[in-house]
Every structure is written in C-alpha cells, then in structure tokens.
C-alpha cells in the first residue's frame, strides 16, 4: 500500500503558501503531520491572523475549553458573516481589520459563548449568555480576562505618548482642579444651607 506524500519542494515555497492560508486552514495543517506543525509557526502570517491562531492554540489547551464544547454544539447559531459586517458598516461603524478577521475566520465550533460575568443567569436562549444550566460551569474569566487584559496593556503601552513633563503637568492640573472643586463644594453647601433657612421661614 503506497502512502501519499507532498512533493519535496523548497521550504520557502511552503512558507509562502502558508502566508496566504486562512485561520481554519492553518489550524487544520497543524494536525496533518510533524513537518506542517513545524512550518506553520514560522510562516510569514499576517499579524492579526497570527494572533488569532496563537489565541486559538492557547484556548484549546485549556481543560475549560472541552467542558464547554457540548453546550456550544447544542446552541451554536450560524449566520451570514459578510452580511453581518455589511450591516455594521451601513450603521456607520468603522471596523478594524482584526475584528473582520475574527468574524469571518474564527471556527464556529470554537465559539466563545460569553465575555462578561454579569449576564442574566435566567437567559437560556442567548448565545452570549453563560451556560448556567451546565453541571460544572467553568470559571471562564480565568482564560479570557488574562488574554484581553494583556491586550489592553499592550495597546496602552503602544499609545503612551506622554513624556515625564506631561505627567508632571497633568498631576499639577489635577491638584488645581481638586482645590477648585473643594472651594466650590463649600460654596454650594453654604448656599444650600441658606436655601434651607429661607424655606423654613416660608413655612
């Protein structure tokens, strides 16, 4: 029985092909063989897609991921991704490329059904609601909160354009504002007190 093998092509060609693959294809290729698993991480994948791939691999490594799959498969709702994005644009939304990539390429069976911890526990129909009816509800924030908190910190570090002098000036402005607020607060209390006395006189 003969085995089917890919032709022996230069690694550079394979890496070039991988750079154009979608997220789902990249995930599938990592399960083909040891050679593909070696090539996928070093391919020149666009940053947003590479970030999604890393997040996917991080997510499926967690035991919590498997605990939620039965609920996902029972409650998954398919929709027209392109139509959804088009409707957001029609409403005036400016969509980041990373968001569009998430909507169009993230595997449906790897859907994340919740992000917030204050959802309505009585909601059984909303795909965004946590699976309160599961026997063992996983502590979902342990994964997502770590990932998204780090993303926020990274973005803040990139956007931090304040110099040391700016920080000092901001602190001085805050101190001045606090002093003004304190003075105004006292003035308001006196004024309220006078109003109360006038009301007593009227009664």
PDB file of C-alpha atoms in Angstrom:
ATOM      1  CA  UNK A   1       0.000   0.000   0.000  1.00  0.00           C
ATOM      2  CA  UNK A   2       1.561   3.242  -1.131  1.00  0.00           C
ATOM      3  CA  UNK A   3       1.392   6.363   1.016  1.00  0.00           C
ATOM      4  CA  UNK A   4       0.536   9.798  -0.340  1.00  0.00           C
ATOM      5  CA  UNK A   5       3.193  12.403   0.314  1.00  0.00           C
ATOM      6  CA  UNK A   6       3.582  16.027  -0.605  1.00  0.00           C
ATOM      7  CA  UNK A   7       6.212  16.688  -3.270  1.00  0.00           C
ATOM      8  CA  UNK A   8       9.617  17.685  -1.975  1.00  0.00           C
ATOM      9  CA  UNK A   9       9.515  21.425  -2.609  1.00  0.00           C
ATOM     10  CA  UNK A  10      11.697  24.117  -1.050  1.00  0.00           C
ATOM     11  CA  UNK A  11      10.536  25.194   2.408  1.00  0.00           C
ATOM     12  CA  UNK A  12      10.427  28.790   1.184  1.00  0.00           C
ATOM     13  CA  UNK A  13       7.626  27.851  -1.211  1.00  0.00           C
ATOM     14  CA  UNK A  14       5.619  26.153   1.524  1.00  0.00           C
ATOM     15  CA  UNK A  15       6.118  29.124   3.835  1.00  0.00           C
ATOM     16  CA  UNK A  16       4.946  31.458   1.082  1.00  0.00           C
ATOM     17  CA  UNK A  17       1.789  29.408   0.591  1.00  0.00           C
ATOM     18  CA  UNK A  18       1.096  29.320   4.329  1.00  0.00           C
ATOM     19  CA  UNK A  19       1.186  33.117   4.498  1.00  0.00           C
ATOM     20  CA  UNK A  20      -1.986  33.190   2.352  1.00  0.00           C
ATOM     21  CA  UNK A  21      -3.933  30.495   4.228  1.00  0.00           C
ATOM     22  CA  UNK A  22      -6.988  31.293   6.327  1.00  0.00           C
ATOM     23  CA  UNK A  23      -7.106  30.628  10.057  1.00  0.00           C
ATOM     24  CA  UNK A  24      -9.132  27.428   9.615  1.00  0.00           C
ATOM     25  CA  UNK A  25      -6.650  26.075   7.066  1.00  0.00           C
ATOM     26  CA  UNK A  26      -3.706  26.868   9.340  1.00  0.00           C
ATOM     27  CA  UNK A  27      -5.392  25.064  12.223  1.00  0.00           C
ATOM     28  CA  UNK A  28      -6.058  22.042  10.001  1.00  0.00           C
ATOM     29  CA  UNK A  29      -2.499  21.977   8.648  1.00  0.00           C
ATOM     30  CA  UNK A  30      -1.053  21.815  12.158  1.00  0.00           C
ATOM     31  CA  UNK A  31      -2.810  18.469  12.521  1.00  0.00           C
ATOM     32  CA  UNK A  32      -1.507  16.970   9.268  1.00  0.00           C
ATOM     33  CA  UNK A  33       1.992  15.925  10.235  1.00  0.00           C
ATOM     34  CA  UNK A  34       5.081  16.914  12.175  1.00  0.00           C
ATOM     35  CA  UNK A  35       6.556  18.849   9.241  1.00  0.00           C
ATOM     36  CA  UNK A  36       3.497  21.075   8.849  1.00  0.00           C
ATOM     37  CA  UNK A  37       3.402  21.657  12.604  1.00  0.00           C
ATOM     38  CA  UNK A  38       6.983  22.869  12.322  1.00  0.00           C
ATOM     39  CA  UNK A  39       6.339  25.152   9.340  1.00  0.00           C
ATOM     40  CA  UNK A  40       3.109  26.872  10.434  1.00  0.00           C
ATOM     41  CA  UNK A  41       4.587  28.784  13.416  1.00  0.00           C
ATOM     42  CA  UNK A  42       7.494  30.149  11.366  1.00  0.00           C
ATOM     43  CA  UNK A  43       5.458  31.167   8.300  1.00  0.00           C
ATOM     44  CA  UNK A  44       5.061  34.854   7.475  1.00  0.00           C
ATOM     45  CA  UNK A  45       1.408  35.008   8.557  1.00  0.00           C
ATOM     46  CA  UNK A  46      -0.260  38.454   8.774  1.00  0.00           C
ATOM     47  CA  UNK A  47      -0.109  39.728  12.398  1.00  0.00           C
ATOM     48  CA  UNK A  48      -3.871  39.739  13.058  1.00  0.00           C
ATOM     49  CA  UNK A  49      -4.304  36.202  11.747  1.00  0.00           C
ATOM     50  CA  UNK A  50      -1.219  35.042  13.627  1.00  0.00           C
ATOM     51  CA  UNK A  51      -2.644  36.498  16.853  1.00  0.00           C
ATOM     52  CA  UNK A  52      -5.915  34.618  16.304  1.00  0.00           C
ATOM     53  CA  UNK A  53      -4.001  31.404  15.656  1.00  0.00           C
ATOM     54  CA  UNK A  54      -1.991  31.821  18.857  1.00  0.00           C
ATOM     55  CA  UNK A  55      -5.169  32.564  20.818  1.00  0.00           C
ATOM     56  CA  UNK A  56      -6.902  29.507  19.344  1.00  0.00           C
ATOM     57  CA  UNK A  57      -3.996  27.225  20.249  1.00  0.00           C
ATOM     58  CA  UNK A  58      -3.862  28.729  23.744  1.00  0.00           C
ATOM     59  CA  UNK A  59      -7.604  28.275  24.176  1.00  0.00           C
ATOM     60  CA  UNK A  60      -7.856  24.634  23.126  1.00  0.00           C
ATOM     61  CA  UNK A  61      -5.042  23.743  25.506  1.00  0.00           C
ATOM     62  CA  UNK A  62      -7.287  24.586  28.435  1.00  0.00           C
ATOM     63  CA  UNK A  63      -9.429  21.964  30.118  1.00  0.00           C
ATOM     64  CA  UNK A  64     -12.223  24.539  30.345  1.00  0.00           C
ATOM     65  CA  UNK A  65     -12.461  24.589  26.546  1.00  0.00           C
ATOM     66  CA  UNK A  66     -13.534  20.944  26.357  1.00  0.00           C
ATOM     67  CA  UNK A  67     -16.032  21.375  29.193  1.00  0.00           C
ATOM     68  CA  UNK A  68     -17.931  23.991  27.176  1.00  0.00           C
ATOM     69  CA  UNK A  69     -17.972  22.264  23.762  1.00  0.00           C
ATOM     70  CA  UNK A  70     -21.116  20.190  24.317  1.00  0.00           C
ATOM     71  CA  UNK A  71     -23.060  23.347  25.164  1.00  0.00           C
ATOM     72  CA  UNK A  72     -21.620  25.154  22.151  1.00  0.00           C
ATOM     73  CA  UNK A  73     -22.561  22.375  19.743  1.00  0.00           C
ATOM     74  CA  UNK A  74     -26.111  22.319  21.112  1.00  0.00           C
ATOM     75  CA  UNK A  75     -26.554  26.096  20.952  1.00  0.00           C
ATOM     76  CA  UNK A  76     -24.436  27.206  18.012  1.00  0.00           C
ATOM     77  CA  UNK A  77     -26.157  29.620  15.629  1.00  0.00           C
ATOM     78  CA  UNK A  78     -24.845  30.057  12.102  1.00  0.00           C
ATOM     79  CA  UNK A  79     -25.229  33.383  10.304  1.00  0.00           C
ATOM     80  CA  UNK A  80     -24.063  35.215   7.191  1.00  0.00           C
ATOM     81  CA  UNK A  81     -20.770  36.734   8.313  1.00  0.00           C
ATOM     82  CA  UNK A  82     -20.384  39.069   5.352  1.00  0.00           C
ATOM     83  CA  UNK A  83     -23.966  40.338   5.704  1.00  0.00           C
ATOM     84  CA  UNK A  84     -23.386  40.961   9.408  1.00  0.00           C
ATOM     85  CA  UNK A  85     -20.267  43.028   8.713  1.00  0.00           C
ATOM     86  CA  UNK A  86     -22.062  44.920   5.934  1.00  0.00           C
ATOM     87  CA  UNK A  87     -24.919  45.797   8.297  1.00  0.00           C
ATOM     88  CA  UNK A  88     -22.455  47.254  10.810  1.00  0.00           C
ATOM     89  CA  UNK A  89     -20.824  49.364   8.103  1.00  0.00           C
ATOM     90  CA  UNK A  90     -24.248  50.618   6.982  1.00  0.00           C
ATOM     91  CA  UNK A  91     -24.831  51.824  10.544  1.00  0.00           C
ATOM     92  CA  UNK A  92     -21.652  53.893  10.348  1.00  0.00           C
ATOM     93  CA  UNK A  93     -19.302  51.563  12.207  1.00  0.00           C
ATOM     94  CA  UNK A  94     -15.598  51.674  11.382  1.00  0.00           C
ATOM     95  CA  UNK A  95     -14.476  48.073  11.657  1.00  0.00           C
ATOM     96  CA  UNK A  96     -10.856  47.188  12.479  1.00  0.00           C
ATOM     97  CA  UNK A  97      -9.316  44.534  10.253  1.00  0.00           C
ATOM     98  CA  UNK A  98      -8.742  42.315  13.291  1.00  0.00           C
ATOM     99  CA  UNK A  99     -12.475  42.365  14.085  1.00  0.00           C
ATOM    100  CA  UNK A 100     -13.446  41.490  10.499  1.00  0.00           C
ATOM    101  CA  UNK A 101     -10.944  38.652  10.542  1.00  0.00           C
ATOM    102  CA  UNK A 102     -12.384  37.362  13.825  1.00  0.00           C
ATOM    103  CA  UNK A 103     -15.921  37.347  12.404  1.00  0.00           C
ATOM    104  CA  UNK A 104     -15.063  35.724   9.071  1.00  0.00           C
ATOM    105  CA  UNK A 105     -12.400  33.180  10.056  1.00  0.00           C
ATOM    106  CA  UNK A 106     -12.857  32.105  13.675  1.00  0.00           C
ATOM    107  CA  UNK A 107     -14.048  28.433  13.716  1.00  0.00           C
ATOM    108  CA  UNK A 108     -17.713  28.135  14.670  1.00  0.00           C
ATOM    109  CA  UNK A 109     -17.128  25.104  16.881  1.00  0.00           C
ATOM    110  CA  UNK A 110     -14.533  27.083  18.825  1.00  0.00           C
ATOM    111  CA  UNK A 111     -17.021  29.868  19.542  1.00  0.00           C
ATOM    112  CA  UNK A 112     -16.664  31.647  22.877  1.00  0.00           C
ATOM    113  CA  UNK A 113     -20.190  31.983  24.285  1.00  0.00           C
ATOM    114  CA  UNK A 114     -19.594  34.652  26.910  1.00  0.00           C
ATOM    115  CA  UNK A 115     -17.318  37.539  27.824  1.00  0.00           C
ATOM    116  CA  UNK A 116     -18.941  39.251  30.811  1.00  0.00           C
ATOM    117  CA  UNK A 117     -19.595  37.945  34.299  1.00  0.00           C
ATOM    118  CA  UNK A 118     -22.822  39.914  34.872  1.00  0.00           C
ATOM    119  CA  UNK A 119     -25.041  38.214  32.284  1.00  0.00           C
ATOM    120  CA  UNK A 120     -28.621  37.300  33.154  1.00  0.00           C
ATOM    121  CA  UNK A 121     -28.439  33.803  34.710  1.00  0.00           C
ATOM    122  CA  UNK A 122     -32.036  33.129  33.587  1.00  0.00           C
ATOM    123  CA  UNK A 123     -31.231  33.586  29.905  1.00  0.00           C
ATOM    124  CA  UNK A 124     -31.204  30.233  28.089  1.00  0.00           C
ATOM    125  CA  UNK A 125     -31.665  31.419  24.503  1.00  0.00           C
ATOM    126  CA  UNK A 126     -28.901  33.963  24.016  1.00  0.00           C
ATOM    127  CA  UNK A 127     -25.668  32.530  22.597  1.00  0.00           C
ATOM    128  CA  UNK A 128     -23.790  35.205  24.576  1.00  0.00           C
ATOM    129  CA  UNK A 129     -25.171  34.040  27.921  1.00  0.00           C
ATOM    130  CA  UNK A 130     -23.068  31.792  30.152  1.00  0.00           C
ATOM    131  CA  UNK A 131     -24.197  28.146  30.385  1.00  0.00           C
ATOM    132  CA  UNK A 132     -25.653  28.343  33.869  1.00  0.00           C
ATOM    133  CA  UNK A 133     -27.503  25.065  33.332  1.00  0.00           C
ATOM    134  CA  UNK A 134     -24.251  23.110  32.941  1.00  0.00           C
ATOM    135  CA  UNK A 135     -23.477  20.730  35.772  1.00  0.00           C
ATOM    136  CA  UNK A 136     -19.954  22.126  36.114  1.00  0.00           C
ATOM    137  CA  UNK A 137     -19.774  25.738  34.992  1.00  0.00           C
ATOM    138  CA  UNK A 138     -16.118  26.553  34.293  1.00  0.00           C
ATOM    139  CA  UNK A 139     -14.553  29.743  35.682  1.00  0.00           C
ATOM    140  CA  UNK A 140     -14.446  31.283  32.219  1.00  0.00           C
ATOM    141  CA  UNK A 141     -12.800  34.586  33.146  1.00  0.00           C
ATOM    142  CA  UNK A 142      -9.586  32.779  34.096  1.00  0.00           C
ATOM    143  CA  UNK A 143      -8.690  32.464  30.418  1.00  0.00           C
ATOM    144  CA  UNK A 144     -10.354  35.397  28.697  1.00  0.00           C
ATOM    145  CA  UNK A 145      -9.607  38.011  31.322  1.00  0.00           C
ATOM    146  CA  UNK A 146      -5.883  37.208  31.187  1.00  0.00           C
ATOM    147  CA  UNK A 147      -5.765  37.418  27.376  1.00  0.00           C
ATOM    148  CA  UNK A 148      -7.797  40.587  26.968  1.00  0.00           C
ATOM    149  CA  UNK A 149      -6.166  42.340  29.921  1.00  0.00           C
ATOM    150  CA  UNK A 150      -2.778  41.748  28.337  1.00  0.00           C
ATOM    151  CA  UNK A 151      -4.112  43.045  25.017  1.00  0.00           C
ATOM    152  CA  UNK A 152      -5.302  46.251  26.691  1.00  0.00           C
ATOM    153  CA  UNK A 153      -1.957  46.697  28.435  1.00  0.00           C
ATOM    154  CA  UNK A 154      -0.082  46.180  25.169  1.00  0.00           C
ATOM    155  CA  UNK A 155      -2.270  48.738  23.407  1.00  0.00           C
ATOM    156  CA  UNK A 156      -1.817  51.233  26.230  1.00  0.00           C
ATOM    157  CA  UNK A 157       1.948  50.814  26.031  1.00  0.00           C
ATOM    158  CA  UNK A 158       1.904  51.499  22.287  1.00  0.00           C
ATOM    159  CA  UNK A 159      -0.387  54.524  22.642  1.00  0.00           C
ATOM    160  CA  UNK A 160       1.502  56.013  25.607  1.00  0.00           C
ATOM    161  CA  UNK A 161       2.891  59.245  24.099  1.00  0.00           C
ATOM    162  CA  UNK A 162       3.136  61.280  27.316  1.00  0.00           C
ATOM    163  CA  UNK A 163       6.557  62.432  28.408  1.00  0.00           C
ATOM    164  CA  UNK A 164       7.675  62.846  32.008  1.00  0.00           C
ATOM    165  CA  UNK A 165       6.983  66.601  31.748  1.00  0.00           C
ATOM    166  CA  UNK A 166       3.450  65.856  30.522  1.00  0.00           C
ATOM    167  CA  UNK A 167       2.867  63.594  33.515  1.00  0.00           C
ATOM    168  CA  UNK A 168       4.013  66.314  35.952  1.00  0.00           C
ATOM    169  CA  UNK A 169       1.789  68.881  34.255  1.00  0.00           C
ATOM    170  CA  UNK A 170      -1.210  66.544  34.404  1.00  0.00           C
ATOM    171  CA  UNK A 171      -0.591  65.944  38.114  1.00  0.00           C
ATOM    172  CA  UNK A 172      -0.409  69.702  38.776  1.00  0.00           C
ATOM    173  CA  UNK A 173      -3.636  70.246  36.849  1.00  0.00           C
ATOM    174  CA  UNK A 174      -5.350  67.530  38.873  1.00  0.00           C
ATOM    175  CA  UNK A 175      -4.222  69.179  42.126  1.00  0.00           C
ATOM    176  CA  UNK A 176      -5.543  72.561  40.963  1.00  0.00           C
ATOM    177  CA  UNK A 177      -8.857  71.031  39.921  1.00  0.00           C
ATOM    178  CA  UNK A 178      -9.187  69.312  43.315  1.00  0.00           C
ATOM    179  CA  UNK A 179      -8.638  72.636  45.113  1.00  0.00           C
ATOM    180  CA  UNK A 180     -11.229  74.399  42.953  1.00  0.00           C
ATOM    181  CA  UNK A 181     -13.708  71.577  43.470  1.00  0.00           C
ATOM    182  CA  UNK A 182     -13.179  71.793  47.224  1.00  0.00           C
ATOM    183  CA  UNK A 183     -13.834  75.560  47.241  1.00  0.00           C
ATOM    184  CA  UNK A 184     -16.926  75.175  45.083  1.00  0.00           C
ATOM    185  CA  UNK A 185     -18.132  72.366  47.307  1.00  0.00           C
ATOM    186  CA  UNK A 186     -18.001  74.632  50.367  1.00  0.00           C
ATOM    187  CA  UNK A 187     -19.772  77.418  48.489  1.00  0.00           C
ATOM    188  CA  UNK A 188     -22.510  75.025  47.446  1.00  0.00           C
ATOM    189  CA  UNK A 189     -23.020  73.799  50.993  1.00  0.00           C
ATOM    190  CA  UNK A 190     -23.401  77.363  52.292  1.00  0.00           C
ATOM    191  CA  UNK A 191     -25.796  78.184  49.510  1.00  0.00           C
ATOM    192  CA  UNK A 192     -27.830  75.055  50.228  1.00  0.00           C
ATOM    193  CA  UNK A 193     -27.895  75.970  53.920  1.00  0.00           C
ATOM    194  CA  UNK A 194     -29.223  79.458  53.116  1.00  0.00           C
ATOM    195  CA  UNK A 195     -31.881  77.959  50.885  1.00  0.00           C
ATOM    196  CA  UNK A 196     -32.971  75.645  53.688  1.00  0.00           C
ATOM    197  CA  UNK A 197     -33.289  78.594  56.099  1.00  0.00           C
ATOM    198  CA  UNK A 198     -35.356  80.528  53.552  1.00  0.00           C
ATOM    199  CA  UNK A 199     -37.644  77.535  53.174  1.00  0.00           C
ATOM    200  CA  UNK A 200     -38.104  77.285  56.937  1.00  0.00           C
ATOM    201  CA  UNK A 201     -39.053  80.952  57.058  1.00  0.00           C
ATOM    202  CA  UNK A 202     -41.638  80.487  54.315  1.00  0.00           C
ATOM    203  CA  UNK A 203     -43.214  77.584  56.195  1.00  0.00           C
TER     204      UNK A 203
END
